[in-house]
CSV table of C-alpha atoms and ligand atoms in Angstrom, one decimal:
chain,number,residue,atom,x,y,z
A,235,ALA,CA,3.3,-43.4,9.3
A,236,PHE,CA,0.1,-41.8,7.9
A,237,ILE,CA,-0.5,-44.8,5.6
A,238,GLU,CA,-0.2,-48.0,7.6
A,239,GLY,CA,3.2,-49.7,7.1
A,240,LYS,CA,4.3,-47.0,4.6
A,241,PRO,CA,6.6,-44.4,6.2
A,242,THR,CA,6.8,-41.0,4.6
A,243,THR,CA,10.1,-39.2,4.0
A,244,VAL,CA,9.8,-35.4,4.4
A,245,TRP,CA,12.2,-32.5,4.1
A,246,ALA,CA,12.7,-31.0,7.6
A,247,TYR,CA,14.5,-28.3,9.6
A,248,ASN,CA,17.0,-29.7,12.1
A,249,GLY,CA,15.8,-33.3,11.3
A,250,SER,CA,12.5,-32.7,13.0
A,251,ALA,CA,9.3,-33.9,11.3
A,252,THR,CA,7.4,-31.9,13.9
A,253,PRO,CA,7.4,-28.2,12.8
A,254,LEU,CA,9.8,-26.1,14.7
A,255,LEU,CA,8.6,-23.2,16.9
A,256,MET,CA,11.0,-20.4,17.6
A,257,GLU,CA,10.0,-18.0,20.4
A,258,TRP,CA,11.7,-14.6,20.3
A,259,VAL,CA,11.4,-11.3,22.2
A,260,GLU,CA,11.3,-7.7,20.8
A,261,GLY,CA,14.6,-6.0,20.8
A,262,MET,CA,16.5,-9.3,20.5
A,263,THR,CA,19.2,-9.9,17.8
A,264,VAL,CA,18.3,-13.1,15.9
A,265,GLU,CA,21.2,-15.0,14.4
A,266,ILE,CA,20.4,-18.2,12.5
A,267,GLU,CA,22.7,-20.3,10.3
A,268,LEU,CA,21.2,-22.1,7.4
A,269,ILE,CA,23.1,-25.2,6.2
A,270,ASN,CA,21.5,-26.3,3.0
A,271,GLN,CA,21.6,-30.1,2.6
A,272,LEU,CA,18.8,-30.1,0.1
A,273,PRO,CA,19.4,-31.0,-3.6
A,274,GLN,CA,18.0,-27.6,-4.5
A,275,GLU,CA,18.8,-24.0,-3.6
A,276,THR,CA,16.8,-22.6,-0.7
A,277,THR,CA,16.3,-19.6,1.6
A,278,LEU,CA,14.8,-18.9,5.0
A,279,HIS,CA,12.1,-16.2,4.7
A,280,TRP,CA,10.7,-14.6,7.9
A,281,HIS,CA,7.1,-14.2,6.8
A,282,GLY,CA,5.6,-11.0,8.1
A,283,LEU,CA,8.6,-9.7,10.1
A,284,PRO,CA,10.1,-6.3,9.5
A,285,VAL,CA,13.6,-7.5,8.7
A,286,PRO,CA,15.9,-5.8,6.2
A,287,PRO,CA,15.4,-7.2,2.6
A,288,GLU,CA,18.9,-8.7,2.4
A,289,GLU,CA,18.2,-10.8,5.6
A,290,ASP,CA,14.7,-11.7,4.5
A,291,GLY,CA,15.4,-14.8,2.4
A,292,GLY,CA,13.7,-13.7,-0.8
A,293,PRO,CA,14.4,-15.5,-4.1
A,294,HIS,CA,17.2,-13.1,-4.9
A,295,GLU,CA,19.1,-14.4,-1.9
A,296,ALA,CA,19.2,-18.1,-2.7
A,297,VAL,CA,21.7,-20.4,-0.9
A,298,PRO,CA,22.9,-23.2,-3.2
A,299,PRO,CA,22.9,-26.9,-2.3
A,300,GLN,CA,25.7,-27.5,0.2
A,301,GLY,CA,25.9,-23.8,0.8
A,302,ARG,CA,25.4,-22.0,4.0
A,303,ARG,CA,24.7,-18.5,5.2
A,304,THR,CA,23.9,-16.7,8.5
A,305,TYR,CA,20.8,-14.5,8.8
A,306,ARG,CA,21.1,-11.7,11.3
A,307,PHE,CA,18.5,-9.1,12.3
A,308,VAL,CA,17.2,-7.2,15.2
A,309,LEU,CA,13.5,-7.5,16.1
A,310,PRO,CA,12.1,-3.9,16.5
A,311,GLU,CA,9.8,-3.0,19.4
A,312,GLY,CA,6.1,-3.3,18.6
A,313,CYS,CA,6.4,-6.3,16.4
A,314,ALA,CA,5.1,-8.9,18.9
A,315,GLY,CA,2.9,-11.3,17.0
A,316,THR,CA,2.5,-14.6,15.3
A,317,TYR,CA,4.8,-15.3,12.3
A,318,TRP,CA,6.3,-18.1,10.4
A,319,PHE,CA,9.3,-19.0,8.3
A,320,HIS,CA,9.5,-21.0,5.1
A,321,PRO,CA,11.8,-21.3,2.0
A,322,HIS,CA,11.4,-18.8,-0.8
A,323,PRO,CA,13.6,-20.0,-3.7
A,324,HIS,CA,12.6,-19.0,-7.3
A,325,GLY,CA,10.1,-21.4,-8.7
A,326,THR,CA,10.4,-24.2,-6.1
A,327,THR,CA,8.9,-22.7,-3.0
A,328,HIS,CA,5.7,-24.8,-3.5
A,329,GLU,CA,7.7,-28.0,-3.6
A,330,GLN,CA,9.9,-27.2,-0.6
A,331,VAL,CA,6.9,-26.3,1.5
A,332,PHE,CA,4.8,-29.4,0.5
A,333,ARG,CA,7.8,-31.6,1.3
A,334,GLY,CA,7.7,-30.3,4.9
A,335,LEU,CA,9.7,-27.1,5.2
A,336,ALA,CA,7.8,-24.5,7.3
A,337,GLY,CA,8.0,-23.5,10.9
A,338,ALA,CA,6.4,-21.2,13.5
A,339,ILE,CA,7.6,-18.0,15.1
A,340,ILE,CA,6.2,-16.2,18.1
A,341,VAL,CA,7.5,-12.8,19.0
A,342,ARG,CA,6.7,-11.6,22.5
A,343,PRO,CA,6.7,-8.0,23.7
A,344,LYS,CA,9.8,-6.8,25.5
A,345,VAL,CA,7.7,-5.8,28.5
A,346,ALA,CA,5.7,-8.9,29.2
A,347,SER,CA,3.0,-7.1,31.1
A,348,SER,CA,2.2,-5.0,28.0
A,349,ASP,CA,0.7,-8.1,26.5
A,350,ALA,CA,-3.0,-8.0,27.7
A,351,LEU,CA,-3.3,-11.8,27.5
A,352,ALA,CA,0.1,-12.6,29.0
A,353,ALA,CA,-1.6,-14.5,31.9
A,354,LEU,CA,-3.4,-17.0,29.6
A,355,PRO,CA,-1.9,-20.4,28.8
A,356,GLU,CA,-1.3,-20.9,25.1
A,357,THR,CA,-2.0,-23.6,22.6
A,358,HIS,CA,-0.3,-23.6,19.2
A,359,LEU,CA,-1.9,-25.0,16.1
A,360,PHE,CA,0.4,-25.0,13.1
A,361,VAL,CA,-1.6,-26.3,10.2
A,362,THR,CA,0.0,-28.0,7.2
A,363,ASP,CA,-1.3,-30.2,4.4
A,364,LEU,CA,0.1,-33.5,3.3
A,365,LYS,CA,-0.7,-35.2,0.0
A,366,LEU,CA,0.6,-38.8,-0.2
A,367,ASN,CA,0.8,-41.5,-2.8
A,368,ALA,CA,-0.5,-45.0,-1.8
A,369,ASP,CA,3.1,-46.0,-1.1
A,370,GLY,CA,3.4,-43.3,1.5
A,371,SER,CA,5.7,-41.0,-0.5
A,372,ILE,CA,4.9,-37.4,-1.0
A,373,ALA,CA,2.9,-36.9,-4.2
A,374,GLU,CA,4.1,-34.7,-7.0
A,375,ASN,CA,1.7,-31.9,-8.0
A,376,ASP,CA,-0.8,-32.8,-10.7
A,377,MET,CA,-2.4,-30.5,-13.3
A,378,ASN,CA,-5.2,-29.5,-10.8
A,379,ASP,CA,-2.7,-28.7,-8.1
A,380,ALA,CA,-0.8,-26.5,-10.4
A,381,MET,CA,-3.9,-24.5,-11.4
A,382,ASN,CA,-5.8,-24.4,-8.1
A,383,GLY,CA,-3.1,-24.9,-5.5
A,384,ARG,CA,-2.3,-28.2,-3.9
A,385,GLU,CA,-4.5,-29.8,-1.3
A,386,GLY,CA,-3.7,-33.1,0.4
A,387,GLN,CA,-5.7,-35.8,2.1
A,388,PHE,CA,-4.1,-35.2,5.5
A,389,LEU,CA,-4.6,-31.8,7.2
A,390,LEU,CA,-2.0,-31.9,10.0
A,391,VAL,CA,-1.9,-29.9,13.3
A,392,ASN,CA,1.7,-29.6,14.6
A,393,GLY,CA,2.5,-32.6,12.3
A,394,VAL,CA,-0.3,-34.8,13.7
A,395,TYR,CA,-3.4,-35.9,12.0
A,396,GLN,CA,-6.6,-35.0,13.9
A,397,PRO,CA,-5.2,-34.6,17.3
A,398,MET,CA,-7.2,-34.4,20.5
A,399,VAL,CA,-6.4,-31.3,22.6
A,400,SER,CA,-7.4,-30.9,26.2
A,401,ILE,CA,-7.9,-27.4,27.6
A,402,ASP,CA,-8.7,-27.0,31.3
A,403,GLN,CA,-8.7,-23.2,31.5
A,404,ALA,CA,-9.3,-20.3,29.3
A,405,THR,CA,-6.6,-20.5,26.6
A,406,ARG,CA,-5.1,-18.3,24.0
A,407,VAL,CA,-4.9,-20.3,20.7
A,408,ARG,CA,-2.6,-19.2,17.9
A,409,LEU,CA,-3.4,-20.8,14.6
A,410,TRP,CA,-1.1,-20.7,11.5
A,411,ASN,CA,-2.2,-21.6,8.0
A,412,ALA,CA,1.1,-23.0,6.7
A,413,THR,CA,-0.5,-25.0,3.8
A,414,ASN,CA,0.4,-24.4,0.2
A,415,ALA,CA,-3.1,-23.5,-0.8
A,416,ARG,CA,-5.9,-24.7,1.5
A,417,PHE,CA,-8.5,-22.2,2.8
A,418,LEU,CA,-9.3,-22.8,6.4
A,419,ASN,CA,-12.8,-21.6,7.0
A,420,MET,CA,-12.7,-22.2,10.7
A,421,GLN,CA,-15.8,-23.1,12.8
A,422,LEU,CA,-16.2,-24.5,16.3
A,423,GLN,CA,-19.0,-27.0,16.7
A,424,ASP,CA,-20.5,-28.9,19.6
A,425,THR,CA,-21.1,-32.6,19.4
A,426,ALA,CA,-24.5,-32.1,17.8
A,427,GLY,CA,-22.8,-30.1,15.0
A,428,GLN,CA,-24.1,-26.7,16.1
A,429,PRO,CA,-21.8,-23.8,15.7
A,430,VAL,CA,-20.3,-22.3,18.8
A,431,SER,CA,-19.0,-18.7,18.3
A,432,LEU,CA,-15.3,-18.1,18.0
A,433,LEU,CA,-13.6,-15.2,19.9
A,434,GLN,CA,-10.9,-13.7,17.8
A,435,VAL,CA,-8.3,-11.7,19.6
A,436,GLY,CA,-5.4,-11.4,17.1
A,437,THR,CA,-4.3,-11.3,13.5
A,438,ASP,CA,-1.0,-11.9,11.7
A,439,GLY,CA,0.7,-9.0,13.4
A,440,GLY,CA,-0.4,-9.4,17.0
A,441,LEU,CA,-3.5,-8.6,19.1
A,442,LEU,CA,-6.5,-6.8,17.9
A,443,ALA,CA,-7.6,-3.6,19.6
A,444,GLN,CA,-10.7,-5.4,20.8
A,445,ALA,CA,-11.9,-9.0,20.7
A,446,GLN,CA,-14.4,-9.9,18.0
A,447,GLN,CA,-17.0,-12.7,18.1
A,448,ALA,CA,-17.7,-14.6,14.8
A,449,GLN,CA,-19.4,-17.8,13.7
A,450,THR,CA,-16.6,-18.5,11.2
A,451,VAL,CA,-13.1,-17.2,10.8
A,452,LEU,CA,-11.5,-17.6,7.4
A,453,VAL,CA,-7.8,-18.2,7.6
A,454,SER,CA,-6.4,-18.1,4.0
A,455,PRO,CA,-3.0,-19.6,3.1
A,456,ALA,CA,-0.2,-17.9,5.1
A,457,GLU,CA,-2.6,-16.0,7.5
A,458,ARG,CA,-2.5,-16.4,11.3
A,459,VAL,CA,-5.2,-15.8,13.9
A,460,GLU,CA,-5.3,-15.7,17.6
A,461,LEU,CA,-8.4,-17.0,19.4
A,462,VAL,CA,-9.4,-17.3,23.0
A,463,LEU,CA,-11.2,-20.6,23.9
A,464,SER,CA,-13.2,-20.6,27.1
A,465,SER,CA,-16.6,-22.0,28.1
A,466,LYS,CA,-19.2,-21.7,30.9
A,467,GLU,CA,-19.7,-25.4,31.0
A,468,ALA,CA,-17.4,-28.4,30.3
A,469,ALA,CA,-17.8,-29.3,26.6
A,470,THR,CA,-16.3,-31.4,23.8
A,471,LEU,CA,-15.9,-29.2,20.7
A,472,ASN,CA,-14.7,-29.9,17.3
A,473,LEU,CA,-12.7,-27.4,15.3
A,474,HIS,CA,-13.6,-27.7,11.6
A,475,ALA,CA,-12.5,-26.2,8.4
A,476,LEU,CA,-15.8,-25.8,6.5
A,477,ALA,CA,-16.1,-26.5,2.8
A,478,TYR,CA,-14.9,-23.4,0.8
A,479,LYS,CA,-15.4,-22.4,-2.8
A,480,GLN,CA,-12.5,-20.4,-4.1
A,481,GLY,CA,-13.4,-20.7,-7.7
A,482,LYS,CA,-11.4,-23.7,-8.7
A,483,MET,CA,-10.7,-24.3,-12.4
A,484,GLY,CA,-11.1,-27.6,-14.3
A,485,MET,CA,-13.1,-30.7,-13.2
A,486,VAL,CA,-12.5,-30.6,-9.5
A,487,GLN,CA,-14.6,-30.3,-6.4
A,488,PRO,CA,-14.5,-27.3,-4.1
A,489,THR,CA,-12.4,-27.7,-1.0
A,490,PRO,CA,-14.2,-30.2,1.2
A,491,ALA,CA,-14.9,-29.8,4.9
A,492,ARG,CA,-12.2,-31.2,7.2
A,493,GLN,CA,-12.1,-31.8,10.9
A,494,LEU,CA,-9.0,-30.3,12.4
A,495,LEU,CA,-9.1,-31.3,16.0
A,496,THR,CA,-11.3,-32.1,19.0
A,497,VAL,CA,-11.0,-29.9,22.1
A,498,GLN,CA,-12.0,-31.1,25.6
A,499,LEU,CA,-12.9,-27.9,27.4
A,500,ALA,CA,-13.4,-27.7,31.2
A,501,ALA,CA,-15.7,-25.0,32.6
A,502,ASN,CA,-13.5,-22.0,32.5
A,503,ALA,CA,-15.3,-18.8,31.4
A,504,ILE,CA,-13.3,-15.6,31.8
A,505,GLU,CA,-13.7,-11.9,31.1
A,506,LEU,CA,-11.2,-10.4,28.7
A,507,PRO,CA,-9.9,-6.9,29.1
A,508,LYS,CA,-12.0,-4.5,26.9
A,509,ARG,CA,-9.0,-3.0,25.2
A,510,LEU,CA,-6.4,-5.6,24.2
A,511,ARG,CA,-4.1,-3.1,22.6
A,512,GLU,CA,-3.7,0.4,21.3
A,513,ILE,CA,-3.2,0.5,17.6
A,514,THR,CA,-2.6,3.9,16.0
A,515,PRO,CA,-4.1,4.2,12.5
A,516,LEU,CA,-1.5,5.1,9.8
A,517,GLY,CA,-2.0,8.6,8.5
A,518,ALA,CA,-2.8,9.9,5.0
A,519,ALA,CA,-1.0,8.1,2.2
A,520,VAL,CA,1.5,10.0,0.1
A,521,ARG,CA,1.3,7.6,-2.8
A,522,GLN,CA,-1.0,5.0,-4.3
A,523,GLN,CA,0.0,1.7,-5.7
A,524,ARG,CA,-2.4,-0.1,-8.1
A,525,VAL,CA,-2.2,-3.9,-8.4
A,526,ARG,CA,-4.4,-6.0,-10.7
A,527,LEU,CA,-4.5,-9.8,-10.4
A,528,SER,CA,-5.5,-11.8,-13.5
A,529,GLU,CA,-5.2,-15.1,-15.1
A,530,THR,CA,-5.5,-16.8,-18.5
A,531,MET,CA,-6.4,-20.4,-19.2
A,532,SER,CA,-5.4,-22.5,-22.1
A,533,MET,CA,-6.5,-26.0,-23.2
A,534,ALA,CA,-3.6,-26.9,-25.4
A,535,GLY,CA,-3.6,-30.6,-26.2
A,536,GLY,CA,-6.5,-31.4,-23.8
A,537,MET,CA,-4.4,-30.2,-20.9
A,538,HIS,CA,-5.7,-27.3,-18.9
A,539,SER,CA,-3.0,-24.9,-17.9
A,540,MET,CA,-3.2,-21.5,-16.4
A,541,ASN,CA,-1.0,-18.4,-16.3
A,542,PHE,CA,-1.2,-15.9,-13.4
A,543,TYR,CA,-0.3,-12.3,-13.7
A,544,ILE,CA,0.2,-9.1,-11.6
A,545,ASN,CA,-0.5,-6.0,-13.7
A,546,ASP,CA,-0.5,-8.3,-16.8
A,547,LYS,CA,3.0,-9.6,-16.2
A,548,GLN,CA,4.5,-12.8,-15.0
A,549,PHE,CA,7.3,-12.5,-12.4
A,550,ASP,CA,10.7,-11.6,-13.7
A,551,MET,CA,13.5,-11.7,-11.1
A,552,LYS,CA,15.2,-8.8,-12.8
A,553,ARG,CA,12.3,-6.4,-13.5
A,554,ILE,CA,11.2,-3.8,-10.9
A,555,ASP,CA,7.4,-3.6,-10.9
A,556,PHE,CA,6.6,-1.1,-8.1
A,557,ASN,CA,8.6,1.8,-6.7
A,558,SER,CA,8.2,2.6,-3.0
A,559,LYS,CA,9.9,5.1,-0.6
A,560,VAL,CA,11.2,4.2,2.8
A,561,GLY,CA,9.3,5.7,5.7
A,562,GLU,CA,6.2,6.9,3.8
A,563,VAL,CA,2.6,5.8,4.1
A,564,GLU,CA,1.5,4.2,0.9
A,565,GLU,CA,-2.0,3.0,-0.1
A,566,TRP,CA,-2.1,-0.3,-2.0
A,567,VAL,CA,-5.2,-0.9,-4.0
A,568,VAL,CA,-5.4,-4.5,-5.2
A,569,ASP,CA,-8.0,-5.7,-7.6
A,570,ASN,CA,-8.7,-9.3,-8.3
A,571,THR,CA,-10.1,-9.6,-11.8
A,572,SER,CA,-9.4,-13.4,-12.0
A,573,ASP,CA,-12.0,-16.1,-11.4
A,574,MET,CA,-10.5,-17.4,-8.1
A,575,ASP,CA,-9.5,-16.3,-4.7
A,576,HIS,CA,-5.9,-15.1,-4.2
A,577,PRO,CA,-4.4,-14.4,-0.7
A,578,VAL,CA,-2.1,-11.4,-1.4
A,579,HIS,CA,1.1,-11.0,0.7
A,580,ILE,CA,3.7,-8.3,0.7
A,581,HIS,CA,7.2,-8.5,2.4
A,582,GLY,CA,8.6,-5.9,4.8
A,583,GLY,CA,6.2,-6.1,7.7
A,584,GLN,CA,2.6,-5.4,8.5
A,585,PHE,CA,-0.1,-3.4,6.9
A,586,GLN,CA,-3.4,-1.9,8.0
A,587,LEU,CA,-6.3,-3.2,6.0
A,588,GLN,CA,-8.7,-0.3,5.3
A,589,ARG,CA,-11.5,-2.0,3.4
A,590,ARG,CA,-12.6,-4.7,1.0
A,591,GLU,CA,-15.1,-3.9,-1.7
A,592,TRP,CA,-16.5,-5.1,-5.0
A,593,ILE,CA,-14.7,-3.7,-8.0
A,594,ASP,CA,-18.2,-3.4,-9.5
A,595,ALA,CA,-19.7,-1.2,-6.8
A,596,SER,CA,-23.3,-2.3,-7.8
A,597,ARG,CA,-22.5,-5.7,-6.2
A,598,GLY,CA,-22.7,-4.3,-2.7
A,599,ALA,CA,-21.3,-2.0,0.0
A,600,PRO,CA,-17.6,-2.1,1.1
A,601,THR,CA,-16.6,-3.9,4.3
A,602,GLN,CA,-14.6,-1.6,6.6
A,603,TYR,CA,-12.1,-3.1,9.0
A,604,ALA,CA,-11.2,-2.1,12.5
A,605,VAL,CA,-7.6,-1.2,12.6
A,606,SER,CA,-5.3,-4.3,12.9
A,607,TRP,CA,-1.9,-5.4,11.6
A,608,LYS,CA,-1.8,-8.0,8.8
A,609,ASP,CA,0.6,-9.1,6.1
A,610,THR,CA,-1.7,-11.3,4.0
A,611,VAL,CA,-5.2,-10.5,2.8
A,612,ASN,CA,-7.5,-12.8,0.8
A,613,LEU,CA,-9.3,-11.4,-2.3
A,614,ARG,CA,-12.4,-13.1,-3.8
A,615,SER,CA,-13.0,-13.0,-7.5
A,616,GLY,CA,-14.1,-9.5,-8.3
A,617,GLU,CA,-13.0,-8.0,-5.0
A,618,ARG,CA,-10.7,-5.1,-4.2
A,619,ALA,CA,-8.7,-4.7,-1.0
A,620,VAL,CA,-7.2,-1.4,0.1
A,621,PHE,CA,-4.4,-1.3,2.7
A,622,LYS,CA,-1.9,1.1,4.0
A,623,MET,CA,1.7,0.3,4.7
A,624,ILE,CA,5.1,1.9,5.5
A,625,GLN,CA,8.3,0.2,4.2
A,626,GLN,CA,11.0,0.5,6.9
A,627,HIS,CA,14.1,-0.5,4.9
A,628,LYS,CA,15.6,0.1,1.5
A,629,GLY,CA,15.9,-2.8,-0.9
A,630,VAL,CA,13.8,-5.2,-3.0
A,631,ARG,CA,10.6,-6.6,-1.5
A,632,MET,CA,8.2,-9.2,-2.9
A,633,LEU,CA,4.5,-8.9,-3.5
A,634,HIS,CA,2.7,-12.1,-4.4
A,635,CYS,CA,-0.2,-14.5,-4.1
A,636,HIS,CA,0.4,-16.9,-1.2
A,637,ILE,CA,-1.1,-19.9,-3.0
A,638,LEU,CA,2.4,-21.2,-3.6
A,639,GLU,CA,1.7,-22.7,-6.9
A,640,HIS,CA,0.4,-19.3,-8.2
A,641,GLU,CA,3.5,-17.5,-6.8
A,642,ASP,CA,5.8,-20.0,-8.5
A,643,ALA,CA,3.7,-19.7,-11.7
A,644,GLY,CA,4.4,-16.0,-11.9
A,645,MET,CA,1.9,-14.2,-9.7
A,646,MET,CA,4.7,-12.3,-8.0
A,647,ALA,CA,6.3,-8.9,-8.4
A,648,ASN,CA,9.4,-6.9,-7.2
A,649,VAL,CA,8.9,-3.8,-5.1
A,650,SER,CA,11.9,-1.5,-5.1
A,651,VAL,CA,12.1,0.6,-1.9
A,652,VAL,CA,14.5,3.5,-2.1
B,68,C2O,CU1,5.3,-16.3,3.1
B,68,C2O,CU2,6.9,-14.2,0.1
B,68,C2O,O1,6.1,-15.2,1.6
B,69,CU,CU1,6.6,-13.2,3.3
B,70,CU,CU1,-3.4,-17.1,-6.2
């Protein structure tokens, strides 16, 4: 129990309160049966994976209470990376995830030796966020949760509150942000609170071309990162999520700092290969898609409430908002004209982030990105992100903010791929 003497009842996959981890291999045919024993309709969505739309568990494919369905898809070569799965029913995704439904997926390359870090042991950190009432039950969302996205008092790693992790050799760490809405601005600190630099080796869709050092690594809701932890001397280090200001509305504090876990590191420095992976940049785009995120706030009857929009519209299951063509490189230009951060995610696979820049160019120069594969990118207020993507299958895909309260409040759109 997280609150002494008050057990918490969660919703779970296969009856397990510890998040599931599924390990798959490229080329494999995945077959999974969903038996829905929830009182609501649900789906299984394979976040970030290039599976056909009708197998991807979007809101159009809901399985009713007591219903069942089998998902079946083949994992294409080249998709090795760090993914996750979660429900995606219309309007209740936020609730199903905060009640406990989310799990981890790792896809490994078909040829194990093509993974530059295959020799390293791995540690998996699947981060979720639990908000409880004093009696141990899972709290309903309040008005602030609905506007800003829900944050709880217990940030869990693999279902455990502030675990201690021992690492006695250089280790590959995969970290998932499977929270509804919490920004994890990750920093490693020594026992004196001094930052120790992080070595990032991977993003959502697998390894980077080259490792990158950073003092902090922001992992916004739904993003994943891979890190390598190693040290010249034995050390005790704390992995923190620093305080983060995402422009919350109403009378609430910015996201406070939280300690995620303590790592006991043995002396174990290693040299990583200089190239981790070859990533071919996508070619010239044949089409541009323009996306604008916005919000309105009302104060009716003393109650703050917010509406969230994509291109001035709230989500409608039946309306097509964007038209894409299969197999073509498209450039997506996403502008955030609202007052808060929104991590934007598109279904269908991975994209290549080109740059982030201020919509108002006088605020500063663009940030260019080394080519990598991602499926979610955070946009600060006033920011623009530009990414390139190829849709591999025909059908309807979703584009949405991955603060699940915003998604369910209408910040989602249908992309028709023909
Ligand atoms: Cu992780 Cu449409 O979602
Ligand atoms: Cu997704
Ligand atoms: Cu949002």
